[in-house]
PDB file of C-alpha atoms and ligand atoms in Angstrom:
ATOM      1  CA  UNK S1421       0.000   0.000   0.000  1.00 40.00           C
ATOM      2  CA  UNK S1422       1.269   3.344  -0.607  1.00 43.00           C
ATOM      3  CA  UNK S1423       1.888   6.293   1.837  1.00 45.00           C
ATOM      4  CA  UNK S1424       0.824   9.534   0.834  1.00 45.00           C
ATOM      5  CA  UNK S1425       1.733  11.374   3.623  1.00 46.00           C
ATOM      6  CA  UNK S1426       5.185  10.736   2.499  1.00 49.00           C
ATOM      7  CA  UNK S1427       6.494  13.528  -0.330  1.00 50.00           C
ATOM      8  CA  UNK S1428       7.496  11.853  -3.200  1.00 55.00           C
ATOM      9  CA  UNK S1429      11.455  13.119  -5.105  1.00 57.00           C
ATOM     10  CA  UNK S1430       9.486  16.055  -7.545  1.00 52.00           C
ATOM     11  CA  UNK S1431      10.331  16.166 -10.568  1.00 48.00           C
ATOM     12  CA  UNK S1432      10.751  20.271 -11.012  1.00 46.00           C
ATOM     13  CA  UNK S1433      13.501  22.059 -12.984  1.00 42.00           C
ATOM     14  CA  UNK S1434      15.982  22.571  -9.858  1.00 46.00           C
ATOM     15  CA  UNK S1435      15.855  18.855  -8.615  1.00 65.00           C
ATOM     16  CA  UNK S1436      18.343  16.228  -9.950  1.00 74.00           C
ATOM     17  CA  UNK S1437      17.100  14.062 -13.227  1.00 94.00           C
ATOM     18  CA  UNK S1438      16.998  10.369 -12.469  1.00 98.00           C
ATOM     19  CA  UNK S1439      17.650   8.049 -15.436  1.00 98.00           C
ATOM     20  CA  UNK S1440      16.862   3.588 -14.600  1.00 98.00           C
ATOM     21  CA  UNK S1441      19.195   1.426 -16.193  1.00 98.00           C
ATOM     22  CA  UNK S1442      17.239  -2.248 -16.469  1.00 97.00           C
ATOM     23  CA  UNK S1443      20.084  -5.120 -16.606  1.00 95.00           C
ATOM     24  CA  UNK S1444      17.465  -7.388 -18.774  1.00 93.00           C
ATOM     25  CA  UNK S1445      19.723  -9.954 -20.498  1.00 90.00           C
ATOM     26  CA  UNK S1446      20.392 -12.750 -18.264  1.00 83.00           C
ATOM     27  CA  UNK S1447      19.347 -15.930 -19.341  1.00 75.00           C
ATOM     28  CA  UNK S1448      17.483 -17.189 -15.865  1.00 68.00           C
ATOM     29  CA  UNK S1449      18.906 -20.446 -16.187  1.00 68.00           C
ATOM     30  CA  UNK S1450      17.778 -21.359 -11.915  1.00 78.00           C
ATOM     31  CA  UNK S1451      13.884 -20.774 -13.509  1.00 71.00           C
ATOM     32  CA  UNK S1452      14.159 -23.386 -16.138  1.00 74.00           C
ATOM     33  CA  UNK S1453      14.272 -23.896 -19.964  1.00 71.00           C
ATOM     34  CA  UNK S1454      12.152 -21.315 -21.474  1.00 74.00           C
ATOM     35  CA  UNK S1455      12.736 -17.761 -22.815  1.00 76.00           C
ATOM     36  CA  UNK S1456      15.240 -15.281 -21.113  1.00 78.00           C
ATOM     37  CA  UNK S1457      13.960 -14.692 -17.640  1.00 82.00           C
ATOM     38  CA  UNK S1458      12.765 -10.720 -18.124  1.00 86.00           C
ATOM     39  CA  UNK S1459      10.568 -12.115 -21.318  1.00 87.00           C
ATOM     40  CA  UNK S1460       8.811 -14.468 -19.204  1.00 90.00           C
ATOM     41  CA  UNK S1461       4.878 -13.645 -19.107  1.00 93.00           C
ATOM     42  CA  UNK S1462       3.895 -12.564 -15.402  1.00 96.00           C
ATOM     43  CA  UNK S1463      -0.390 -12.285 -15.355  1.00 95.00           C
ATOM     44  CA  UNK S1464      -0.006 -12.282 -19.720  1.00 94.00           C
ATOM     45  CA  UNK S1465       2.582  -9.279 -19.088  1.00 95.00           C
ATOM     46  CA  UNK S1466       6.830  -9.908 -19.480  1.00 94.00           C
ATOM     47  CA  UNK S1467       8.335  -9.369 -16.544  1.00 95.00           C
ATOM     48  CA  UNK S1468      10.671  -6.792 -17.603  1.00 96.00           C
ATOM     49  CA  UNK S1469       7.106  -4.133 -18.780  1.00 97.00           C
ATOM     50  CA  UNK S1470       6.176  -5.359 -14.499  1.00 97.00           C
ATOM     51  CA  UNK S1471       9.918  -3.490 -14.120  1.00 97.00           C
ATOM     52  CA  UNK S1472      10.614  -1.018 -17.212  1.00 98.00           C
ATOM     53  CA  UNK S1473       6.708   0.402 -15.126  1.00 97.00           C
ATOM     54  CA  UNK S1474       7.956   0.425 -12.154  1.00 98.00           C
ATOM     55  CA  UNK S1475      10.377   2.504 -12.469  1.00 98.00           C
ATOM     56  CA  UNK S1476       8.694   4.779 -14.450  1.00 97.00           C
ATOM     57  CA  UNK S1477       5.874   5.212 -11.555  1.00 97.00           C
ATOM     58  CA  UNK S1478       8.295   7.579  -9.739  1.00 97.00           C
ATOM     59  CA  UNK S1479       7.598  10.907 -11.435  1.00 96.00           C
ATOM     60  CA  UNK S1480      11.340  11.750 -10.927  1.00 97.00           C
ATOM     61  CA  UNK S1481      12.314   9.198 -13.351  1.00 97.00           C
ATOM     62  CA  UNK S1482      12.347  10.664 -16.548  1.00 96.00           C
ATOM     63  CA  UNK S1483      14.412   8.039 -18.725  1.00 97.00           C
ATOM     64  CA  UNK S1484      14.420   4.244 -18.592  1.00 98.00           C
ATOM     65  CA  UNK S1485      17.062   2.513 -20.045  1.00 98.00           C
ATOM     66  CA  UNK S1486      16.697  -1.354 -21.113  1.00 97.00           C
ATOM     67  CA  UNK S1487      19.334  -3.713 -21.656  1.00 96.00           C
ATOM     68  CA  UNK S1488      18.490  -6.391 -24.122  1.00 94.00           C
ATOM     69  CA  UNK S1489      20.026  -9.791 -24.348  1.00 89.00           C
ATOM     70  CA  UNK S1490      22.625  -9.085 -27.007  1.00 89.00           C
ATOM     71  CA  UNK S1491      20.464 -10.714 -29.860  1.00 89.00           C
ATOM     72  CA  UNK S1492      17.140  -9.146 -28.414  1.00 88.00           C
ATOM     73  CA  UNK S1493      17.473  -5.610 -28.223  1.00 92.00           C
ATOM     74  CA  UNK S1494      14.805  -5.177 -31.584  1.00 93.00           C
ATOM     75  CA  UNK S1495      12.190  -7.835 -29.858  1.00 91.00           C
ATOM     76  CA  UNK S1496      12.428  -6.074 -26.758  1.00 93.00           C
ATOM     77  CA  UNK S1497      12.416  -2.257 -28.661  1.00 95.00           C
ATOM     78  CA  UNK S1498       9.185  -3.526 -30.082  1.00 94.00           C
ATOM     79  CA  UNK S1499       7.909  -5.168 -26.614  1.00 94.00           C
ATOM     80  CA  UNK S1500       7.800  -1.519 -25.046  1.00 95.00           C
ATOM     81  CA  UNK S1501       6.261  -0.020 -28.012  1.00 94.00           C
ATOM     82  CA  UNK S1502       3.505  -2.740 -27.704  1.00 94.00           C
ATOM     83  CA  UNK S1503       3.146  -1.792 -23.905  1.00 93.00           C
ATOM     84  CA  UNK S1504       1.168   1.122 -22.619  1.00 89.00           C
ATOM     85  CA  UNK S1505       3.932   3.685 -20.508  1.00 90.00           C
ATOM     86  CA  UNK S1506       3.768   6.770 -19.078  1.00 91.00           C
ATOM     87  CA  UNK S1507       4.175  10.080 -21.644  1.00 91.00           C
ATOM     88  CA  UNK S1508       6.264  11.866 -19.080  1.00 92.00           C
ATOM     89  CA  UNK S1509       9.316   9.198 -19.608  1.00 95.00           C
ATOM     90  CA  UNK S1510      11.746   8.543 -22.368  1.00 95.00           C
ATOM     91  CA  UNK S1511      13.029   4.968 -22.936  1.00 96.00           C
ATOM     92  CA  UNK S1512      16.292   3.591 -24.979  1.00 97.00           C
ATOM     93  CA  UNK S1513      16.910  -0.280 -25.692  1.00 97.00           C
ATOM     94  CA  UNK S1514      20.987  -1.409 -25.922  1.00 97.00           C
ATOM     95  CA  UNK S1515      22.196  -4.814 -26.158  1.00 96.00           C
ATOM     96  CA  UNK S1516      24.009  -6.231 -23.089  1.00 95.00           C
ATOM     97  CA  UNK S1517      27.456  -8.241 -22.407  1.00 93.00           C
ATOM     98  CA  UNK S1518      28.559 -11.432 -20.661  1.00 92.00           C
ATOM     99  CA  UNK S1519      27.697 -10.355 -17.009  1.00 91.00           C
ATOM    100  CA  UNK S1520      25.777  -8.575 -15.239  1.00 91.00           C
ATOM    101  CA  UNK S1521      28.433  -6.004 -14.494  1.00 93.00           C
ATOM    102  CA  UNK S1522      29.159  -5.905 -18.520  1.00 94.00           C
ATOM    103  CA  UNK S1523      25.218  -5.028 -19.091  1.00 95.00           C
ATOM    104  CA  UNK S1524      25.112  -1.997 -16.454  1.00 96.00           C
ATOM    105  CA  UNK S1525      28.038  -0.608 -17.743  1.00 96.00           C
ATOM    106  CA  UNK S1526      26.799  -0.560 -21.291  1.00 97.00           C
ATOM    107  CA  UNK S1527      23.560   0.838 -20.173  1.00 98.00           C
ATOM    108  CA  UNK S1528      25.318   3.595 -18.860  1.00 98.00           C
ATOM    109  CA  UNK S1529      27.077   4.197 -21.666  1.00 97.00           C
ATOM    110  CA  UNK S1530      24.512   4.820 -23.280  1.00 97.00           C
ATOM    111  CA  UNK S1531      22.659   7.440 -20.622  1.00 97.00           C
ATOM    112  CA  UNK S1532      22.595  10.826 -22.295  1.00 96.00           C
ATOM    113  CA  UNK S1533      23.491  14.330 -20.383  1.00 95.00           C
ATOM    114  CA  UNK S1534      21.436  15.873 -17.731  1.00 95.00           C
ATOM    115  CA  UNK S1535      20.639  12.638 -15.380  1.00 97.00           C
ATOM    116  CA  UNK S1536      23.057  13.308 -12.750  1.00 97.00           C
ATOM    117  CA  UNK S1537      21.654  10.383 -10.794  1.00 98.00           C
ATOM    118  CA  UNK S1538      21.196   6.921 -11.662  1.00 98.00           C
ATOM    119  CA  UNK S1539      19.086   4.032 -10.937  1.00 98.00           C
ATOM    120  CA  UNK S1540      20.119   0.385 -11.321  1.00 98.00           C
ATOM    121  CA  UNK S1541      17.300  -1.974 -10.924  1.00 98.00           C
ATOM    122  CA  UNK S1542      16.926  -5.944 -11.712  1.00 95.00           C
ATOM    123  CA  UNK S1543      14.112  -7.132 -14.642  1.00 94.00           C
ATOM    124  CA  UNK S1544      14.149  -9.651 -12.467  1.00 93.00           C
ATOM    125  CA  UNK S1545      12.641  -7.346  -9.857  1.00 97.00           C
ATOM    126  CA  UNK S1546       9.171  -6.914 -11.348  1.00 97.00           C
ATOM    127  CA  UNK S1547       7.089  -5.820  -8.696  1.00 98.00           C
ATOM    128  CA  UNK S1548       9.047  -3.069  -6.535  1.00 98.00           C
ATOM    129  CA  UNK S1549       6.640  -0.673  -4.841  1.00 98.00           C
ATOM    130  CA  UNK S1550       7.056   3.053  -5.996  1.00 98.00           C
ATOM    131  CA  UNK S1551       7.331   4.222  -2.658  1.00 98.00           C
ATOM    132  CA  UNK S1552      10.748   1.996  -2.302  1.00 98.00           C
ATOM    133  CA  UNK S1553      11.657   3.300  -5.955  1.00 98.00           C
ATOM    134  CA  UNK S1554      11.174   7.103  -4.454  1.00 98.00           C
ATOM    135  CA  UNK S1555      13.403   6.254  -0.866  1.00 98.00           C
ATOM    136  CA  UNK S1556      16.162   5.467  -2.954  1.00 98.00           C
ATOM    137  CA  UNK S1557      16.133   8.490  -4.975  1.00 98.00           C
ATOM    138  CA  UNK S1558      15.248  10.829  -1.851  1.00 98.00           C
ATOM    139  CA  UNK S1559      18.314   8.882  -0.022  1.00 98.00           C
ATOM    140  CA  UNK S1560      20.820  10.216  -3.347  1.00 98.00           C
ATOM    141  CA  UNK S1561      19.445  13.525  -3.288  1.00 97.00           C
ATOM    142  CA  UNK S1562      20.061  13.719   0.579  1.00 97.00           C
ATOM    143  CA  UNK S1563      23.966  13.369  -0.293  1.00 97.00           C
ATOM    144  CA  UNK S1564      24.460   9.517  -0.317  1.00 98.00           C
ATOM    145  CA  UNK S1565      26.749   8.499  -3.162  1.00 98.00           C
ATOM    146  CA  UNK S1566      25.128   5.087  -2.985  1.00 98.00           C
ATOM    147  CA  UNK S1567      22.008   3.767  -1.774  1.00 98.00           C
ATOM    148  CA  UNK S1568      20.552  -0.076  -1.393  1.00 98.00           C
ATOM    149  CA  UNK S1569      16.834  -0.997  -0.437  1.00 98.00           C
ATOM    150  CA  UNK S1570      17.758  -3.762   2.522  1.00 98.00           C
ATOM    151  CA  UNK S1571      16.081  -5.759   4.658  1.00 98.00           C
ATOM    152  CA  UNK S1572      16.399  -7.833   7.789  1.00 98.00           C
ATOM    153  CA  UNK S1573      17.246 -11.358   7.585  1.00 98.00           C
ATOM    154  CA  UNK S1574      14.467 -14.256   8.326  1.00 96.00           C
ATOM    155  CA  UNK S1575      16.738 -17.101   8.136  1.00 97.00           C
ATOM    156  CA  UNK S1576      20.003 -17.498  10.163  1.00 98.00           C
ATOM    157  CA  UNK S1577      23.621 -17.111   7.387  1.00 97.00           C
ATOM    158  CA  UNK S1578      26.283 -19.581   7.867  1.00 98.00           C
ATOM    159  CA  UNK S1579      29.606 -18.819   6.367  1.00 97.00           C
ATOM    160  CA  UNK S1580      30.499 -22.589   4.623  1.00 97.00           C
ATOM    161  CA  UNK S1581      33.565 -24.094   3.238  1.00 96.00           C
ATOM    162  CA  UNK S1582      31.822 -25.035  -0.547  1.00 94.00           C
ATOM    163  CA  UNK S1583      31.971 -28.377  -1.233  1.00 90.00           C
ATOM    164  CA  UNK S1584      33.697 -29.126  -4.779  1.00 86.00           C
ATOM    165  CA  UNK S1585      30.701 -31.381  -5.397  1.00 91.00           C
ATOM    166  CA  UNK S1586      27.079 -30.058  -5.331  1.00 89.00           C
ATOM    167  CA  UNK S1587      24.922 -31.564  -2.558  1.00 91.00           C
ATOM    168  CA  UNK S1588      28.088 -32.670  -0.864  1.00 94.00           C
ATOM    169  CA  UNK S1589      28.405 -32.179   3.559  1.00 95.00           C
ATOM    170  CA  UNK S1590      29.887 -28.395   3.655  1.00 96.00           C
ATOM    171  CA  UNK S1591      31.513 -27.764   6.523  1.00 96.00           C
ATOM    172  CA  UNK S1592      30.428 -24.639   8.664  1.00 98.00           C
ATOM    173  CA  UNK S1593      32.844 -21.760   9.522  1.00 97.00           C
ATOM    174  CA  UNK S1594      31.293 -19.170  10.967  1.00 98.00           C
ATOM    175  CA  UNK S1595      28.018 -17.716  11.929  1.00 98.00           C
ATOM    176  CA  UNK S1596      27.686 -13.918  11.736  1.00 98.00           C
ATOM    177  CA  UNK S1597      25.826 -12.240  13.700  1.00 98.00           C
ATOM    178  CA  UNK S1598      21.816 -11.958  12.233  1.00 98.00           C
ATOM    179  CA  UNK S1599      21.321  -8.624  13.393  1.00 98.00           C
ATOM    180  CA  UNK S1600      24.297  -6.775  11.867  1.00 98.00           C
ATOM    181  CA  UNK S1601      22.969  -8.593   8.257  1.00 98.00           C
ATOM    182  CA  UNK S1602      20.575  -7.271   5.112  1.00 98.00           C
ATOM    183  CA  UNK S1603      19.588  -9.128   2.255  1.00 98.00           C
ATOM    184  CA  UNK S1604      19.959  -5.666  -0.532  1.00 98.00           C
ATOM    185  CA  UNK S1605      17.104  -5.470  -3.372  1.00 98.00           C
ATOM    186  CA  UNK S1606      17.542  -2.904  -6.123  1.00 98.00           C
ATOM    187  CA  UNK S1607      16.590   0.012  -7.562  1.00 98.00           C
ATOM    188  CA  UNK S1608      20.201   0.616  -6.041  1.00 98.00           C
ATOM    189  CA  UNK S1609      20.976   4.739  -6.394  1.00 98.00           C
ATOM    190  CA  UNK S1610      23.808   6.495  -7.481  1.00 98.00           C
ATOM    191  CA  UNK S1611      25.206  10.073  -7.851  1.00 98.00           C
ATOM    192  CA  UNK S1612      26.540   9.134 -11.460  1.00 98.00           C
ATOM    193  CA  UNK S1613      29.532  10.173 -11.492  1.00 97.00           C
ATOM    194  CA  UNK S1614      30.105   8.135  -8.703  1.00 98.00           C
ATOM    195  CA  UNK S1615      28.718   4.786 -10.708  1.00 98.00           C
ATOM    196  CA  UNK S1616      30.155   6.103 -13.519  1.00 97.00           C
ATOM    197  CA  UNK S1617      33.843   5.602 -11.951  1.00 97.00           C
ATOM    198  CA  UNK S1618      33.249   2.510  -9.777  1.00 97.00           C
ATOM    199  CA  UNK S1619      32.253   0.936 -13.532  1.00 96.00           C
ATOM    200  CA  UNK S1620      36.077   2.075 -14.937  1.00 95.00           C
ATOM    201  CA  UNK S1621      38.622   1.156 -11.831  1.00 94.00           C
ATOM    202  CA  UNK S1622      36.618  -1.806  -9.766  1.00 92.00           C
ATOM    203  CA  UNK S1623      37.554  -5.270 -11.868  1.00 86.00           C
ATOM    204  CA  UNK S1624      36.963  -8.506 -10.690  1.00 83.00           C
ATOM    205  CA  UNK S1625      33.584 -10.089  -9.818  1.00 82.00           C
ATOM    206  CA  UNK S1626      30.790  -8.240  -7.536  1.00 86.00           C
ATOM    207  CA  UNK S1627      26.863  -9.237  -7.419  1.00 84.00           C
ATOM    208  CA  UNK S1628      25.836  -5.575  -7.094  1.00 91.00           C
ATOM    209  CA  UNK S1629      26.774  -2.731  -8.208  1.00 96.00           C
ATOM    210  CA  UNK S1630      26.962  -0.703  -4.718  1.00 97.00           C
ATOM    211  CA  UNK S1631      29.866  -3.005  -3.559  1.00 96.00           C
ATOM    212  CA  UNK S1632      32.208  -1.293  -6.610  1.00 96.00           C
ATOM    213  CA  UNK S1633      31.159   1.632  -4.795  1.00 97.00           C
ATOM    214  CA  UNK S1634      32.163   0.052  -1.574  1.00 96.00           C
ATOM    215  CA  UNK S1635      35.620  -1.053  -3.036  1.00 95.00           C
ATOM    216  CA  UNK S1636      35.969   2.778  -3.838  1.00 96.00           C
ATOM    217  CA  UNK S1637      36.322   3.804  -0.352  1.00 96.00           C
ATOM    218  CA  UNK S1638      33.230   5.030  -0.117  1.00 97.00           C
ATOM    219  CA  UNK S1639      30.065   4.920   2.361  1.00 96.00           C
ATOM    220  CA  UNK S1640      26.463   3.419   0.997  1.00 98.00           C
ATOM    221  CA  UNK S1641      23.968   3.417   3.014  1.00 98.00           C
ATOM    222  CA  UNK S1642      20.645   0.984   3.124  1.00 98.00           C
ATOM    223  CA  UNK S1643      17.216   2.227   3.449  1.00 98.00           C
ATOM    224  CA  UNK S1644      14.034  -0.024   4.366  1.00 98.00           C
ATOM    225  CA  UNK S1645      13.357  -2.514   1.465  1.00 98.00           C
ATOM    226  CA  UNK S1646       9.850  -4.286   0.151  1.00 98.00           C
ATOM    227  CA  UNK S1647       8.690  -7.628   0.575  1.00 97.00           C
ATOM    228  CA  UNK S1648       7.846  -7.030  -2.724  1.00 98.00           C
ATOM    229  CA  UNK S1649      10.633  -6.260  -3.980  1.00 98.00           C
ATOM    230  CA  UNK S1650      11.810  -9.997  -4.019  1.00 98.00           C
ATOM    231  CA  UNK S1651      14.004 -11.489  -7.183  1.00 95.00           C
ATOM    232  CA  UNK S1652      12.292 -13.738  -9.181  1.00 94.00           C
ATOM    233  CA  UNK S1653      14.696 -16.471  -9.804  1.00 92.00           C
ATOM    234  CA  UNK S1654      13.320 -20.017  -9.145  1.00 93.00           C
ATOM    235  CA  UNK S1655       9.844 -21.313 -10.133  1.00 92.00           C
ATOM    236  CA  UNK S1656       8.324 -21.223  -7.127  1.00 96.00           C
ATOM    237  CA  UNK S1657       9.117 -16.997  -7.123  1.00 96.00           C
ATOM    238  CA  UNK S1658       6.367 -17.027  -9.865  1.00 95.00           C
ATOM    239  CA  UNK S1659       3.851 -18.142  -8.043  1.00 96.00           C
ATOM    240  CA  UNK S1660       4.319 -15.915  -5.304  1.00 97.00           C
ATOM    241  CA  UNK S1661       4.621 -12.849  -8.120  1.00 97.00           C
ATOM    242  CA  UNK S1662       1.144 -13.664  -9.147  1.00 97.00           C
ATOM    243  CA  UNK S1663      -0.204 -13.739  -5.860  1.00 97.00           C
ATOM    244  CA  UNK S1664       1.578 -10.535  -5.417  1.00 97.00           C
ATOM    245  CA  UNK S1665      -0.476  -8.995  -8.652  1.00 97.00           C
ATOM    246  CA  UNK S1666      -3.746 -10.985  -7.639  1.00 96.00           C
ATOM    247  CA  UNK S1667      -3.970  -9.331  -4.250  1.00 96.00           C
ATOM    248  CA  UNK S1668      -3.265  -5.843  -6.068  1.00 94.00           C
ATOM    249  CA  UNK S1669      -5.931  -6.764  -8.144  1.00 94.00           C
ATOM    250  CA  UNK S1670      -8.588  -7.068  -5.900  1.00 93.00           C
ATOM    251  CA  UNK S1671      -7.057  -3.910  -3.305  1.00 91.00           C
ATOM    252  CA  UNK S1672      -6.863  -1.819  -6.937  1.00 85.00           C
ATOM    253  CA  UNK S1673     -10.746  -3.057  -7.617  1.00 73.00           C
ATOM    254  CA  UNK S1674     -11.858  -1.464  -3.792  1.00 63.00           C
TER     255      UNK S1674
HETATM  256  O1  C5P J 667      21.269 -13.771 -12.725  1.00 80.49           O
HETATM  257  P1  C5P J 667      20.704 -12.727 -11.822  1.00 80.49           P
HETATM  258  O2  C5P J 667      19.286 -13.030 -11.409  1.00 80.49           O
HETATM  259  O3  C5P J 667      21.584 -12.333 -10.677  1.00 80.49           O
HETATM  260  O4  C5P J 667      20.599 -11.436 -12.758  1.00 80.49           O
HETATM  261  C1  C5P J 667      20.262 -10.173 -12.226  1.00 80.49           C
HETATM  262  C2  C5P J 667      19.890  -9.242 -13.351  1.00 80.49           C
HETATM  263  O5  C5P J 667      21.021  -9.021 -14.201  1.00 80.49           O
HETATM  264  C3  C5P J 667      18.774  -9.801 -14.233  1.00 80.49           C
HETATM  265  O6  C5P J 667      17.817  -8.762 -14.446  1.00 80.49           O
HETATM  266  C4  C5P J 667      19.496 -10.218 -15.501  1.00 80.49           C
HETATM  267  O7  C5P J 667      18.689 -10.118 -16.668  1.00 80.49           O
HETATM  268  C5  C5P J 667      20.651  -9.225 -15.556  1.00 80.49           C
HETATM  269  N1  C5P J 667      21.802  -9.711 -16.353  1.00 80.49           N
HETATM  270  C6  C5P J 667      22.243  -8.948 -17.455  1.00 80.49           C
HETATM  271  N2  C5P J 667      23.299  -9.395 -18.232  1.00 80.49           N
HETATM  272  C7  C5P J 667      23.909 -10.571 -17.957  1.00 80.49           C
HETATM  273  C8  C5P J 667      23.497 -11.346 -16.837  1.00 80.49           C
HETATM  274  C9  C5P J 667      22.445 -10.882 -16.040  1.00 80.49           C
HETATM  275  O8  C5P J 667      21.677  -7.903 -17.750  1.00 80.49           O
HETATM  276  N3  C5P J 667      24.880 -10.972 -18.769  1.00 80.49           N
END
């Protein structure tokens, strides 16, 4: 449910212009043989118009960019035009890389002048509330070069030594503490220029983009996530998606 009392980031002259870059071409191998993941068909809509909309809900987003799967970026050009989205935002389509990392850094190659900060948000990630969408945003206009929606951990971690073999005994480690934890959801916010430079000196591996921003030296801080906001990776995530879009059915028909 939304809170009004809250202001939502306007979108006047003076305030900052937010651009969303969409990583979108990941096969989604862990939800089985089918089309890539952010094509898949959530309530007769891909999952990646659930997304490209959800970003484009915050009225201080004023571009969304998409990135294809390398041989997909016409299919999906012509999957937005078939979709109904709002007037007040502009949308590009680029193809992607090899990783994850490769795909946001080609999307924001591609982001024109004028968006000083930048949104990076998962396909996967269809169903994000706005009001997460506009924290993040508020949080990088407040100063924060870096900004993760987080929340609290249900299950206890244990830090393993991986078996070689999957399904193998792992033995156990450590156990950090559950308290000090966060599982981190996206629309992750950036001051660009920040982004911008974590993309051309951090190399190596990293799951999200805030920890290049982290391996710069410099603070991010987490606001309060969304349920959800969950990542739809194995099957069982789409059922719980279209329970997700039932329920806001039936609140949107009251
Ligand atoms: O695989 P995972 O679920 O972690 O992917 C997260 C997001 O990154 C997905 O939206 C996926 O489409 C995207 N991705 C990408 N390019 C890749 C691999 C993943 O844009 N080469």
């Amino acid at each position: 449910m939304s809170d009004d009392s809250r202001p939502s980031p306007s979108a006047g002259p003076s305030a900052a212009r937010t651009a969303a870059v969409i990583p979108a071409a990941g096969r989604g191998v862990r939800l089985g043989p089918g089309a890539p993941k952010a094509l898949r068909a959530l309530s007769g809509t891909p999952m990646l118009i659930h997304a490209v909309r959800a970003m484009a809900a915050s009225r201080a987003v004023s571009l969304v960019v998409v990135v294809a799967p390398p041989d997909g970026a016409a299919e999906v050009k012509t999957l937005l035009d078939a979709h109904a989205l709002p007037e007040r935002t502009d949308f590009l389509v680029v193809p992607g890389g090899r990783s994850r990392q490769e795909s946001v850094k080609l999307g924001l190659d591609a982001l024109p002048a004028g968006h000083d900060i930048v949104l990076v948000h998962d396909a996967a990630r269809p169903l994000v509330p706005v009001d997460t969408v506009d924290a993040v945003i508020e949080a990088v206009r407040d100063g924060a070069p870096a900004v993760v929606p987080a929340l609290p951990l249900a299950d206890t971690v244990k830090q393993v030594e991986p078996a070689g073999t999957p399904g193998e005994p792992e033995p156990v480690v450590a156990t950090p503490e559950r308290a000090l934890l966060r599982a981190v959801q996206t629309p992750q916010g950036f001051d660009r220029a920040t982004l911008v430079r974590a993309h051309e000196t951090v190399t190596g591996e990293v799951t999200d983009d805030a920890g290049m921003v982290e391996q710069l030296g410099l603070t991010v801080v987490a606001v309060p996530g969304h349920e959800e906001a969950f990542k739809v990776t194995r099957p069982l995530d789409l059922v719980l998606a279209e329970a997700v879009l039932a329920r806001r059915r039936l609140n949107d028909g009251f």
